XYZ file of C-alpha atoms in Angstrom:
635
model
C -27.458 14.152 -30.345
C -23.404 14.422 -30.453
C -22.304 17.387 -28.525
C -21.634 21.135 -30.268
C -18.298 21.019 -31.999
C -15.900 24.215 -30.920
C -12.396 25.530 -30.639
C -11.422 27.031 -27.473
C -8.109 29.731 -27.368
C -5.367 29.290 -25.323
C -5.771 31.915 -22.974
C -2.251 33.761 -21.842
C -3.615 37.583 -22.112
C -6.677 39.287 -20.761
C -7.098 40.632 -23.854
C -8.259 37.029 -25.089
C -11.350 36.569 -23.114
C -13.423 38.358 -25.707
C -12.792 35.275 -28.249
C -13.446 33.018 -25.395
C -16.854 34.662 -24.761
C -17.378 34.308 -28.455
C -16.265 30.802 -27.998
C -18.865 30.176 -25.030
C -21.927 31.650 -26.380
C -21.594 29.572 -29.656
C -21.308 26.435 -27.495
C -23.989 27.089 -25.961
C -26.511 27.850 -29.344
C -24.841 24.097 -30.680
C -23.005 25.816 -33.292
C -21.064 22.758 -34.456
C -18.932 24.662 -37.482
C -15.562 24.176 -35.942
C -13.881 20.952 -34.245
C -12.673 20.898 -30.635
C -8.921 20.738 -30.550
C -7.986 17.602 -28.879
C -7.535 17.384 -25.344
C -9.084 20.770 -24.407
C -9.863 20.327 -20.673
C -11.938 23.312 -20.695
C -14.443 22.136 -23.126
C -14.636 18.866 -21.957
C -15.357 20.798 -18.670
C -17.783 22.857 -20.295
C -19.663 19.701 -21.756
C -19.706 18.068 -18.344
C -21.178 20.943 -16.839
C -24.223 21.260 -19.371
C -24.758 17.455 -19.102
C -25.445 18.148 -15.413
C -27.771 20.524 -16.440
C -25.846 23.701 -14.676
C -27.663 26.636 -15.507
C -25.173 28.756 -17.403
C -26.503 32.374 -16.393
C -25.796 31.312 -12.405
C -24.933 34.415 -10.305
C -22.993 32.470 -7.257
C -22.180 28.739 -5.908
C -24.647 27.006 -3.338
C -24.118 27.169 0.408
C -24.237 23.932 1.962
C -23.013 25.439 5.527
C -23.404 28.441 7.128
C -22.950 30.145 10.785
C -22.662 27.389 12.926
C -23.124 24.460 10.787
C -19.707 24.979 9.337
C -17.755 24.215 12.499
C -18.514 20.685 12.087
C -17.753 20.362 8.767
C -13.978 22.094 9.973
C -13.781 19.428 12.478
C -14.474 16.789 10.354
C -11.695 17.880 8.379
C -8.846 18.930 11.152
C -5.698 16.828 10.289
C -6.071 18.756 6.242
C -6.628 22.118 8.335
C -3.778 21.450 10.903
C -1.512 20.599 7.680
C -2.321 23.625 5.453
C -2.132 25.903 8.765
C 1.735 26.731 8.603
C 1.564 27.233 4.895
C -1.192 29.345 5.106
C 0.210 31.596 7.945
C 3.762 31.883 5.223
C 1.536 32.988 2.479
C -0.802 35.466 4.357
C 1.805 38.569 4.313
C 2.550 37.840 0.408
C -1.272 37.705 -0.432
C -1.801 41.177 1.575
C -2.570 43.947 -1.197
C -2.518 41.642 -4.079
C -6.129 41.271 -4.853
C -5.546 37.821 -4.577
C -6.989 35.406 -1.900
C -5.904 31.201 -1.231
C -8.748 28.659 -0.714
C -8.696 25.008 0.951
C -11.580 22.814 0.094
C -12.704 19.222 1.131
C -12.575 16.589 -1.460
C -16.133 17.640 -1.707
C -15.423 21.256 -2.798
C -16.525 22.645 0.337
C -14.822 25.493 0.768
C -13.084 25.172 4.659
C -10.738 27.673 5.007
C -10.056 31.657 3.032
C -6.969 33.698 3.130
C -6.189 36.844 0.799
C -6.451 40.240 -0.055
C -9.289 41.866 2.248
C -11.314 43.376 -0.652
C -11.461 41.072 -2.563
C -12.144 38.227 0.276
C -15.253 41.061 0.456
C -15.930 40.492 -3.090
C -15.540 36.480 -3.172
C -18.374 36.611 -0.610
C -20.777 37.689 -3.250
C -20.614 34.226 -5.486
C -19.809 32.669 -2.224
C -16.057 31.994 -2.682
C -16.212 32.152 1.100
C -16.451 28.864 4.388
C -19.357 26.440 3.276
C -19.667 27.102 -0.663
C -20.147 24.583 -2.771
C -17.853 25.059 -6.080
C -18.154 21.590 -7.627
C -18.512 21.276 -11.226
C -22.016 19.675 -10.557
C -22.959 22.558 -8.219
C -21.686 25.428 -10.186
C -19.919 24.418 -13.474
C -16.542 24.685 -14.324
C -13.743 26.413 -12.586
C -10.466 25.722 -10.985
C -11.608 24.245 -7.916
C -14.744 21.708 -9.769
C -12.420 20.851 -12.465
C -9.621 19.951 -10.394
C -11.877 17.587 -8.471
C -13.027 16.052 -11.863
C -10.439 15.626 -13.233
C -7.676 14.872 -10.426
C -4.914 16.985 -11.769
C -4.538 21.292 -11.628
C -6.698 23.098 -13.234
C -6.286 26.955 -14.510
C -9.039 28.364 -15.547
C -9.805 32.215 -16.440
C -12.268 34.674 -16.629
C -15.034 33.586 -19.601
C -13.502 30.044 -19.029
C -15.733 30.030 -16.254
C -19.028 28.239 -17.549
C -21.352 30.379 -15.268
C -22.003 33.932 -16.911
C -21.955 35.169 -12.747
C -18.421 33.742 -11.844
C -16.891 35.062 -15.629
C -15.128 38.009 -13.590
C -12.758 35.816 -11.730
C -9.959 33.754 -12.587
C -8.582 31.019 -10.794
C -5.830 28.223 -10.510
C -6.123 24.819 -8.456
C -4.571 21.407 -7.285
C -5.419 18.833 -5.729
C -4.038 17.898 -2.143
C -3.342 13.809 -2.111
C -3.548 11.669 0.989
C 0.411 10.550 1.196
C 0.598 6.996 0.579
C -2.935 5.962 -0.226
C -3.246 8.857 -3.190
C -6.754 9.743 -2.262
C -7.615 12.813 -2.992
C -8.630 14.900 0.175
C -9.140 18.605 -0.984
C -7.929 21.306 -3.455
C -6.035 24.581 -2.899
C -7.134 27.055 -5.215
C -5.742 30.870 -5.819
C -8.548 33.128 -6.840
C -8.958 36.647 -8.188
C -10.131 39.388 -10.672
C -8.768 38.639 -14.294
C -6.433 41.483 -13.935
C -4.330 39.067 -11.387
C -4.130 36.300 -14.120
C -0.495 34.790 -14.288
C 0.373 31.439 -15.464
C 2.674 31.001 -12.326
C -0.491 31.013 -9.854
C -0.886 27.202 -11.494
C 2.614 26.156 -10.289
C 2.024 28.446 -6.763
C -0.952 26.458 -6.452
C 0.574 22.692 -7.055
C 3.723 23.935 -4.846
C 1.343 24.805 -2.152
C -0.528 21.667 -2.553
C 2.483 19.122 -2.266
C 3.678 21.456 0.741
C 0.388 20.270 2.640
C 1.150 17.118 1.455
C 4.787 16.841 2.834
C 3.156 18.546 6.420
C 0.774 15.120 6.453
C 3.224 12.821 5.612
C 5.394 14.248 8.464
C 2.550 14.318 10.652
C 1.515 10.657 9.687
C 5.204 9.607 10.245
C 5.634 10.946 13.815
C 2.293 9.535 14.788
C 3.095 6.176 13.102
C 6.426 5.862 14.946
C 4.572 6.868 18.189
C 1.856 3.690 17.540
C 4.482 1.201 16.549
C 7.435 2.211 19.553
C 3.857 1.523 21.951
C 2.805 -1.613 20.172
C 6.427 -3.112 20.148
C 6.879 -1.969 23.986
C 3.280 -3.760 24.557
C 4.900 -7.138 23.205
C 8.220 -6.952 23.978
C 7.805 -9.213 26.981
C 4.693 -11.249 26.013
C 4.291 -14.521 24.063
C 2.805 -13.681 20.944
C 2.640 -15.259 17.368
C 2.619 -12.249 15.496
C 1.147 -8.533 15.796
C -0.262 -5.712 13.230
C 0.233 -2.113 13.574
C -2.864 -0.100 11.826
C -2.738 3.756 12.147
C -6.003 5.791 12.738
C -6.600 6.362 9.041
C -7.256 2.555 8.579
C -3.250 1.929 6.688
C -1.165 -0.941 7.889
C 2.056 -0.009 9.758
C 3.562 -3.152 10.444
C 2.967 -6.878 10.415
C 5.421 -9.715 11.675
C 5.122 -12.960 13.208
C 2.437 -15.469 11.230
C -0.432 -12.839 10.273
C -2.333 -12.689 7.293
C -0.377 -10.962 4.356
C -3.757 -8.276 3.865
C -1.983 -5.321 2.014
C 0.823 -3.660 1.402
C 2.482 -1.175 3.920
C 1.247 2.272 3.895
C -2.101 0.634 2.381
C -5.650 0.484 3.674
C -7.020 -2.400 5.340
C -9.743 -3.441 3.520
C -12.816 -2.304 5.574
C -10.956 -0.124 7.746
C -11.214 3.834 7.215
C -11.481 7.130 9.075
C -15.099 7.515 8.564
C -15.411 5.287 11.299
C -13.956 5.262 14.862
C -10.895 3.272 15.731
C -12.702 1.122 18.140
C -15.846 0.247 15.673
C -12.916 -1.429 13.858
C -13.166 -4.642 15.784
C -16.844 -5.590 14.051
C -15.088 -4.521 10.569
C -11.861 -6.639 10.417
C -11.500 -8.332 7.305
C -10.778 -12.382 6.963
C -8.054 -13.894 8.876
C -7.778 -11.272 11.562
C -9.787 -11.881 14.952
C -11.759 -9.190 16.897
C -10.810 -10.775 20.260
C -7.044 -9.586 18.921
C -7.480 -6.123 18.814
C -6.445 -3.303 20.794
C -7.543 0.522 20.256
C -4.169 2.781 20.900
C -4.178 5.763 22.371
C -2.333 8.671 23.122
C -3.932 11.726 25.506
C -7.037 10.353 25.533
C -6.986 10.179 21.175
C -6.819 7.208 19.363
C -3.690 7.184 16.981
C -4.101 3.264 15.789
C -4.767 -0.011 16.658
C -2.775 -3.169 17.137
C -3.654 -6.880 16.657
C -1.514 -9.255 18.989
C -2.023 -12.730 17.247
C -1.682 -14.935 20.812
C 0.567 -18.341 20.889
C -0.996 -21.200 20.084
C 0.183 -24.663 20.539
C 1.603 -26.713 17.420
C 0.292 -29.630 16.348
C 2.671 -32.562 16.739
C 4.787 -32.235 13.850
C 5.574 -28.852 14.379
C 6.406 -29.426 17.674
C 8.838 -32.236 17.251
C 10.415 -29.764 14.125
C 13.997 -28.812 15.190
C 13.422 -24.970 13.434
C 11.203 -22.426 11.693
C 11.853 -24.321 8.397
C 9.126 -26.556 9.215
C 6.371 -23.951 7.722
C 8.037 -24.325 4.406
C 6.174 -27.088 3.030
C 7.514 -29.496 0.118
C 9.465 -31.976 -0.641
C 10.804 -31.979 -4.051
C 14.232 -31.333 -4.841
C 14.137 -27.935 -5.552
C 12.625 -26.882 -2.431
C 14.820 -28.892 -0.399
C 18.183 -28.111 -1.933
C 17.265 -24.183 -1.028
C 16.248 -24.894 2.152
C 19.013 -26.834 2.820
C 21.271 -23.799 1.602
C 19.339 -21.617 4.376
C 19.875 -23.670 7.451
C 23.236 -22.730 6.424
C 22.817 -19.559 7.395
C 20.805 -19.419 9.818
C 22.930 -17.787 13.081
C 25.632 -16.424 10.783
C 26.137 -12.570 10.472
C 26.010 -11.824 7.330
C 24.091 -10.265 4.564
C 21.498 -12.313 2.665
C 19.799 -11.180 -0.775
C 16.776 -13.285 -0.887
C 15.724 -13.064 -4.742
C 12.372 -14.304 -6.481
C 9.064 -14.070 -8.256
C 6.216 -12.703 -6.376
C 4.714 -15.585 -4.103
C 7.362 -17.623 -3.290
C 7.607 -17.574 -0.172
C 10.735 -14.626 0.652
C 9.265 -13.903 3.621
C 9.340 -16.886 4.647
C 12.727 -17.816 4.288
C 13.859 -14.549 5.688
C 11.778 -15.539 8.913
C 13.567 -19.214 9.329
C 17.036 -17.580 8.971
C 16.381 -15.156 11.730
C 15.004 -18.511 13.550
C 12.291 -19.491 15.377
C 14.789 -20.682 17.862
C 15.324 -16.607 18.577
C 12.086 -15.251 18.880
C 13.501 -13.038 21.784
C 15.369 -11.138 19.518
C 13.680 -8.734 17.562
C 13.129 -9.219 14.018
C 12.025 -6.025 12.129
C 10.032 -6.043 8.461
C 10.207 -2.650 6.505
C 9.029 -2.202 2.888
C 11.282 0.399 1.174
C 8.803 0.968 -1.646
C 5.691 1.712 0.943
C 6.571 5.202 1.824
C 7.717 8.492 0.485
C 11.335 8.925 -0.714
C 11.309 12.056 1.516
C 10.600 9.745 4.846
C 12.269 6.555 3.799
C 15.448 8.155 5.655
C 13.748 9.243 8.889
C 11.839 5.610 8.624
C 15.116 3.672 8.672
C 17.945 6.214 10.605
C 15.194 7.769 13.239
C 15.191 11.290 13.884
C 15.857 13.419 16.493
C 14.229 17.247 18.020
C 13.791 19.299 15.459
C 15.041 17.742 12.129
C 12.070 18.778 10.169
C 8.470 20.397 10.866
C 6.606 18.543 13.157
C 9.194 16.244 14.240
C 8.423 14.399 17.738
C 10.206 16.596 20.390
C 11.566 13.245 22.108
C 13.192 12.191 18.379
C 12.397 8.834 16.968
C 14.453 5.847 16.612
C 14.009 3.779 13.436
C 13.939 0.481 11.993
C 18.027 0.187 12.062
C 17.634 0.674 15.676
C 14.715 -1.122 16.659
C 16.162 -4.210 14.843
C 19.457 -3.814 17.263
C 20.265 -7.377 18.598
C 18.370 -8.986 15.839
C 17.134 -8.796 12.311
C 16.051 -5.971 9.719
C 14.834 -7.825 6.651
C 13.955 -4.826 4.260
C 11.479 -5.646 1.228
C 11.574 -3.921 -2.166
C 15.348 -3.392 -1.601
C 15.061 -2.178 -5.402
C 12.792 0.295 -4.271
C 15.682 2.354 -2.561
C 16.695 5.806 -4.329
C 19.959 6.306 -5.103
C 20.428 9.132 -2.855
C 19.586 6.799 0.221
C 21.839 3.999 -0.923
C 25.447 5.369 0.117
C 23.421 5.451 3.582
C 23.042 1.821 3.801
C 25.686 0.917 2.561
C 27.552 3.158 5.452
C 25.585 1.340 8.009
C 26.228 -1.817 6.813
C 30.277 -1.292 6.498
C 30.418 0.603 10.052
C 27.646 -0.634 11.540
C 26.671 3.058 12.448
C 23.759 4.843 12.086
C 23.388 8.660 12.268
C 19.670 9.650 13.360
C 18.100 12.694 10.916
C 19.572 15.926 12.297
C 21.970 14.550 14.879
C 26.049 14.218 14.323
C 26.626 11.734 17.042
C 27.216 7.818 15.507
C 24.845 5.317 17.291
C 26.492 1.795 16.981
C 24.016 -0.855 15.960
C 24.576 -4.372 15.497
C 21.683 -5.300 13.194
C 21.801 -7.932 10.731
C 19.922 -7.147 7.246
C 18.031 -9.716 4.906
C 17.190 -8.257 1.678
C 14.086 -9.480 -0.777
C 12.642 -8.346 -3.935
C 11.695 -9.505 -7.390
C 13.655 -7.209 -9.461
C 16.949 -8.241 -11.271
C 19.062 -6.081 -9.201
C 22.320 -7.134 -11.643
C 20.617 -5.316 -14.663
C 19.213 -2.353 -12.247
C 23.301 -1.835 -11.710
C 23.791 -1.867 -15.570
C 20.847 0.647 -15.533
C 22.669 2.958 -13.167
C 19.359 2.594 -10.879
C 21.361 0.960 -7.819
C 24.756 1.086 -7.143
C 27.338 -1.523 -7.601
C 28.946 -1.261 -4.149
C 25.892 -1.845 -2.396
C 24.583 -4.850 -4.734
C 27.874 -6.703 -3.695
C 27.326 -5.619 0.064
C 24.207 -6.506 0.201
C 24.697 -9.977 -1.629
C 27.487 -11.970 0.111
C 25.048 -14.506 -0.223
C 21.938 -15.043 -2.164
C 18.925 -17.227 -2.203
C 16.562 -17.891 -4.551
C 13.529 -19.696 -3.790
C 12.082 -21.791 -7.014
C 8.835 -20.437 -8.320
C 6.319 -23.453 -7.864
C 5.727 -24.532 -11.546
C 9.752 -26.105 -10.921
C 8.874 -27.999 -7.447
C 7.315 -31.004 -8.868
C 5.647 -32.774 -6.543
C 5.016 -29.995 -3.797
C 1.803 -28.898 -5.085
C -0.280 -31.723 -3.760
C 1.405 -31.567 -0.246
C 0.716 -27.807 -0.370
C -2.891 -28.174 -0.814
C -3.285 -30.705 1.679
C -1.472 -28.101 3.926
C -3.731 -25.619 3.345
C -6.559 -27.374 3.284
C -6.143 -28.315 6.422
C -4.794 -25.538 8.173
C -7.246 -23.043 6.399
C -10.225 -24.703 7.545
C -9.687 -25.058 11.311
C -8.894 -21.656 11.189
C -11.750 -20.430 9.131
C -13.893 -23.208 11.394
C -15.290 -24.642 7.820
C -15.100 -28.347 6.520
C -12.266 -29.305 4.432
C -12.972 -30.231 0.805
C -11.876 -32.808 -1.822
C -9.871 -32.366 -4.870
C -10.687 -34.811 -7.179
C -8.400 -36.368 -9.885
C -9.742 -33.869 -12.999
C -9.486 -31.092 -10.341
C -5.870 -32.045 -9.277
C -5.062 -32.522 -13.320
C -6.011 -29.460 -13.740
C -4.156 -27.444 -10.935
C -1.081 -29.705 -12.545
C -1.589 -28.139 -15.808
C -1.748 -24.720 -14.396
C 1.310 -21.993 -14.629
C 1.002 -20.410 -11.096
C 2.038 -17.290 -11.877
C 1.735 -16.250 -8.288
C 2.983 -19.274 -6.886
C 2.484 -20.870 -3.007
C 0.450 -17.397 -2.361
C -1.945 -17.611 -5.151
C -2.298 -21.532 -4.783
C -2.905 -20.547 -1.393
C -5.588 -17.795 -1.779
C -7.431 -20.584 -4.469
C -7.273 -23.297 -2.005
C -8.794 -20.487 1.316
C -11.217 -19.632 -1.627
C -12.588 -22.821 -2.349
C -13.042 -23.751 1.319
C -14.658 -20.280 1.473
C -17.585 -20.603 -1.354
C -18.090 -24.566 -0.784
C -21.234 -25.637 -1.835
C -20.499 -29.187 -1.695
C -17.828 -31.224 -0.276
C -16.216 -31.846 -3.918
C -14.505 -29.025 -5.545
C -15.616 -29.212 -9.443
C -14.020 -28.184 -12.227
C -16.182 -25.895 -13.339
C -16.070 -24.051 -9.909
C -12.185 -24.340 -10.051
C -11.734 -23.018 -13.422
C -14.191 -20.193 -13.140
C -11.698 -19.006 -10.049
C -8.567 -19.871 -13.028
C -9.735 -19.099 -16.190
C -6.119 -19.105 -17.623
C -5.409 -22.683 -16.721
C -5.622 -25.177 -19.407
C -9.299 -26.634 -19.528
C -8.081 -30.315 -19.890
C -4.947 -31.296 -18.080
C -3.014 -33.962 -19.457
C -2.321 -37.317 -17.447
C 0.980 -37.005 -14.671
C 4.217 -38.254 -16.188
C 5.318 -41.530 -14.749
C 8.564 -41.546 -12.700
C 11.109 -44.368 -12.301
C 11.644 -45.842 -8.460
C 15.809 -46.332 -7.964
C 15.060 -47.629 -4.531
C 13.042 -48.407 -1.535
C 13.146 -44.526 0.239
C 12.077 -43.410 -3.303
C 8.714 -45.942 -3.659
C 8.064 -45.171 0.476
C 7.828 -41.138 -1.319
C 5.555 -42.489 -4.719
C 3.361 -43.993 -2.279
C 2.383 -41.283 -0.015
C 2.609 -38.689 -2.722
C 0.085 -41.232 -4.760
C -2.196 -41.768 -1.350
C -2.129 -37.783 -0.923
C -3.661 -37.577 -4.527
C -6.078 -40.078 -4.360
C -7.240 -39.174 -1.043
C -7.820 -35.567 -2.487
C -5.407 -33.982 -0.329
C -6.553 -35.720 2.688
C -3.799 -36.015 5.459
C -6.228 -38.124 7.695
C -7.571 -40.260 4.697
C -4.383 -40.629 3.224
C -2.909 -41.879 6.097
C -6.356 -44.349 6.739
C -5.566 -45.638 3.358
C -2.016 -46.370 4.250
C -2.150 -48.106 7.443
C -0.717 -45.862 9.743
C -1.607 -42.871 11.785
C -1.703 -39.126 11.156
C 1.492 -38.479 13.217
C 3.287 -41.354 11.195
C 2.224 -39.558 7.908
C 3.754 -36.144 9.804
C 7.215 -37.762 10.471
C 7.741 -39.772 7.355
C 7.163 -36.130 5.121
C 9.196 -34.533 7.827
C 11.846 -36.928 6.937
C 12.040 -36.040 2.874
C 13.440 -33.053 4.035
C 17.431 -32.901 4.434
């Protein structure tokens, strides 16, 4: 049966709740002789609520903590407490007398916390608006805090709007309270009173209050974040490590350098890794590629504030060690790949700016890490995504801060990226991410070479050089008036541009045996064989997400092996927009003797399905001889 039809007023007087009753009752009989008017949030409430069967002549909401129990539930919930506590404490005086009263739930509508008007905090108590009530939609119908939760936006909603007859002399205006950077939702704020206190500004009260928790958590996050990574950089400053990972204690990756899995973005949750668990249960929870015997529990006072993974040193196998720099992990050997390479060795040691432009998956990183040079691993080298964090922290995050430049700054003042990149290399990500407002900031820094820390006038002098990447056309974002002029030519003295992999003919095959390789010791797995149709196939295929997708397919194959064969069935159920039958290789023509030498391994590669120790078998020489002569394609 197709729900009642009904029109709802807009409600903007008192006076209007009469209709709305009228409106209500003949919802509830089915009469179905007018339409809803489109987008009516109330009556879609309203129809939610009787679909979970909410008893429309309700008196009150359900406890679901009282006396003691509700302690817990506050502790559970601290961080969202500690954040709304200042705001709270502003708006007590203005909330004194006005019949008013301000509620913070947890994203369960559990009521934690109640400030307001003394009487009427003595009336709220009789439907429960009180420490432990329950004021979901499914526990009590709709009203500002249940239909804020449901539908994860601000909700208004007065008097008769209510759908419970007990609850129709209250009106009431909510929003929900995000989780900075993730978006979760962890709570609502909600103003509640008699009807007589209904005004259409409590909505925008409400949201302002909401995003003022919101900027107290991101603040809070911040300082502990720059706490965790200043203690996991001192940790490795003088150790041998491969890489490291920064993970604060709600489960969202800080920082990542050195060769670690690329997991998520920054700001992001691990996958697997929350705050319903403990920091160090972590270890049994870490998701593929990073090792429990790596991690580390961080902790400040006796309180866990993160985690770090130190990825140990590990010897190289022989071609890596006989490789004169860190372009040896950029595997290829076609023309394209080595003419850009060749262009970065050029640069490598040489103070200036590089703009590092490309699709998604090319390898950015990558470059940006050979530049710096393996050769200088002593000297820091510092990766910050602009587009991971708030436009409010992005200047603390980069500048530092010192005592007292905003609420809840550390008392000891932070240094940031700029500064902990001194001697060595910032390579900032997203540089299209960066508002406008920030820009003449950078572009400062990188003229002077002075920074000015949040809330402090005295220059610190850093000598920091800066890589830029993204994936945006940064020209047209100039033409757009989205980034400014002055700073595109700063930051692009010179630029590289790494070839997306459907133009580096001849790299995918080397790529795969790479990875296949590589992926399997690491994953302690067999490595598999890709056939000719299989290898036609991945020929045929687009890459849209170039080296890193044909990556993840390869680490995915070796992964769900079933046999030692990779079909194509089982690859094109992983690719379903590659072409189902790949056409046969073009042939090329051989000039010379250096050029057959490179047909004939790239052919033995093929046919030994990506094989480095077949291939080499097949040839007639050993492993190490394979290693040198692909080594020596490269300029």
């Amino acid at each position: 049966m197709p729900p009642p039809a009904l029109a709802l007023p807009t409600i903007h007087r008192q006076s209007d709740s009469s209709d709305t009753m009228e409106a209500w009752e003949r919802f509830l009989t089915g009469d179905g002789s007018v339409v809803i008017p489109a987008r009516n949030f109330v009556v879609a409430s309203w129809l939610r609520s009787q679909q979970l069967g909410i008893d429309p002549v309700g008196r009150s909401a359900p406890m679901v903590a009282t006396g003691a129990a509700i302690r817990p539930l506050r502790e559970r919930h601290a961080e969202l407490l500690a954040a709304a506590e200042g705001v709270f404490a502003q708006a007590a005086p203005m909330l004194s007398g006005s019949r008013s009263m301000m509620l913070l739930t947890n994203p369960d509508g559990i009521i934690l916390d109640v400030i307001g008007d003394p009487f009427t905090l003595e009336q709220g108590e009789d439907i429960h608006l009180k420490p432990g009530g329950d004021w979901r939609e499914a526990a009590i119908g709709t009203n500002g805090i249940g239909t804020a939760l449901a539908t994860a936006r601000p909700a208004q909603v007065h008097a008769s709007e209510h759908f419970c007859d007990g609850i129709k002399a209250w009106t009431c205006a909510a929003s929900p309270v995000f989780e900075p950077g993730t978006g979760a939702m962890l709570g609502v704020i909600d103003i509640s009173g008699p009807p007589s206190t209904y005004q259409r500004n409590n909505l925008s009260l409400a949201v302002a209050t909401a995003r003022q928790i919101e900027m107290a958590l991101a603040e809070r996050a911040m300082q502990e974040r720059m706490r965790l990574l200043e203690i996991c950089l001192d940790r490795i400053s003088d150790a041998d490590v491969a890489g490291m990972v920064a993970i604060d204690r709600r489960g969202r990756l800080v920082h990542r350098t050195g060769r670690v899995p690329n997991l998520v973005a920054m700001g992001q949750r691990v996958p697997g890794l929350d705050d319903a668990s403990s920091v160090e249960a972590w270890a049994e929870k870490l998701p593929d590629g990073l090792r429990a015997e790596w991690f580390t529990p961080v902790t400040v006072g006796g309180r866990a504030i993160g985690a770090m993974l130190v990825v140990p040193t590990r010897a190289r196998p022989p071609s890596a060690q006989n490789a004169p720099d860190a372009f040896a992990q950029i595997i290829g050997s076609s023309r394209a790949i080595l003419d850009i390479v060749a262009r970065a060795k050029r640069l490598v040691g040489k103070q200036v700016p590089v703009l590092i432009h490309g699709e998604t998956g090319v390898g950015k990183e990558l470059f940006a890490r050979a530049i710096h040079g393996e050769a200088s691993e002593q000297r820091p080298f510092i990766v910050f995504n602009c587009g991971a964090v708030s436009k409010e922290l992005l200047g603390a995050e980069l500048f530092g801060y010192v005592r007292g430049a905003f609420t809840g700054a550390a008392a000891e003042g932070r240094a940031g990226r700029f500064e902990l990149a001194h001697g060595g290399t910032l390579c900032l990500d997203e540089i299209g991410e960066l508002p406008l407002d920030l820009q003449p900031l950078l572009l400062r820094v990188l003229e002077d070479g002075i920074i000015y820390r949040l809330g402090e006038g005295t220059p610190r002098r850093v000598n920091t050089r800066l890589l830029c990447m993204t994936n945006r056309n940064l020209p047209a974002e100039v033409e757009a008036g989205r980034f400014r002029r002055d700073l595109y030519y700063r930051i692009s003295v010179t630029t590289l541009e790494p070839p997306p992999l459907r133009d580096r003919a001849g790299d995918v095959e080397m790529l795969i045996a790479h990875f296949n390789e590589t992926l399997s010791a690491r994953h302690a797995v067999p490595m598999r064989r890709f056939g000719p149709e299989v290898m036609r196939l991945i020929d045929a295929y687009h890459w849209p997400g170039n080296v890193r997708e044909l990556r993840n397919m390869v680490e995915t194959q070796l992964l769900m092996a079933e046999s030692p064969d990779v079909s194509v069935d089982e690859l094109a159920a992983e690719m379903p927009q590659a072409a189902r039958h790949a056409s046969p290789p073009p042939t090329t023509g051989v000039v010379n003797l250096s050029d057959a030498e490179h047909a004939i391994i790239l052919d033995a590669l093929k046919r030994s399905d990506g094989n480095l120790a077949a291939a080499a078998r097949a040839l007639g020489v050993s492993r190490s001889t394979l290693y040198r002569k692909l080594e020596g394609y490269r300029p």
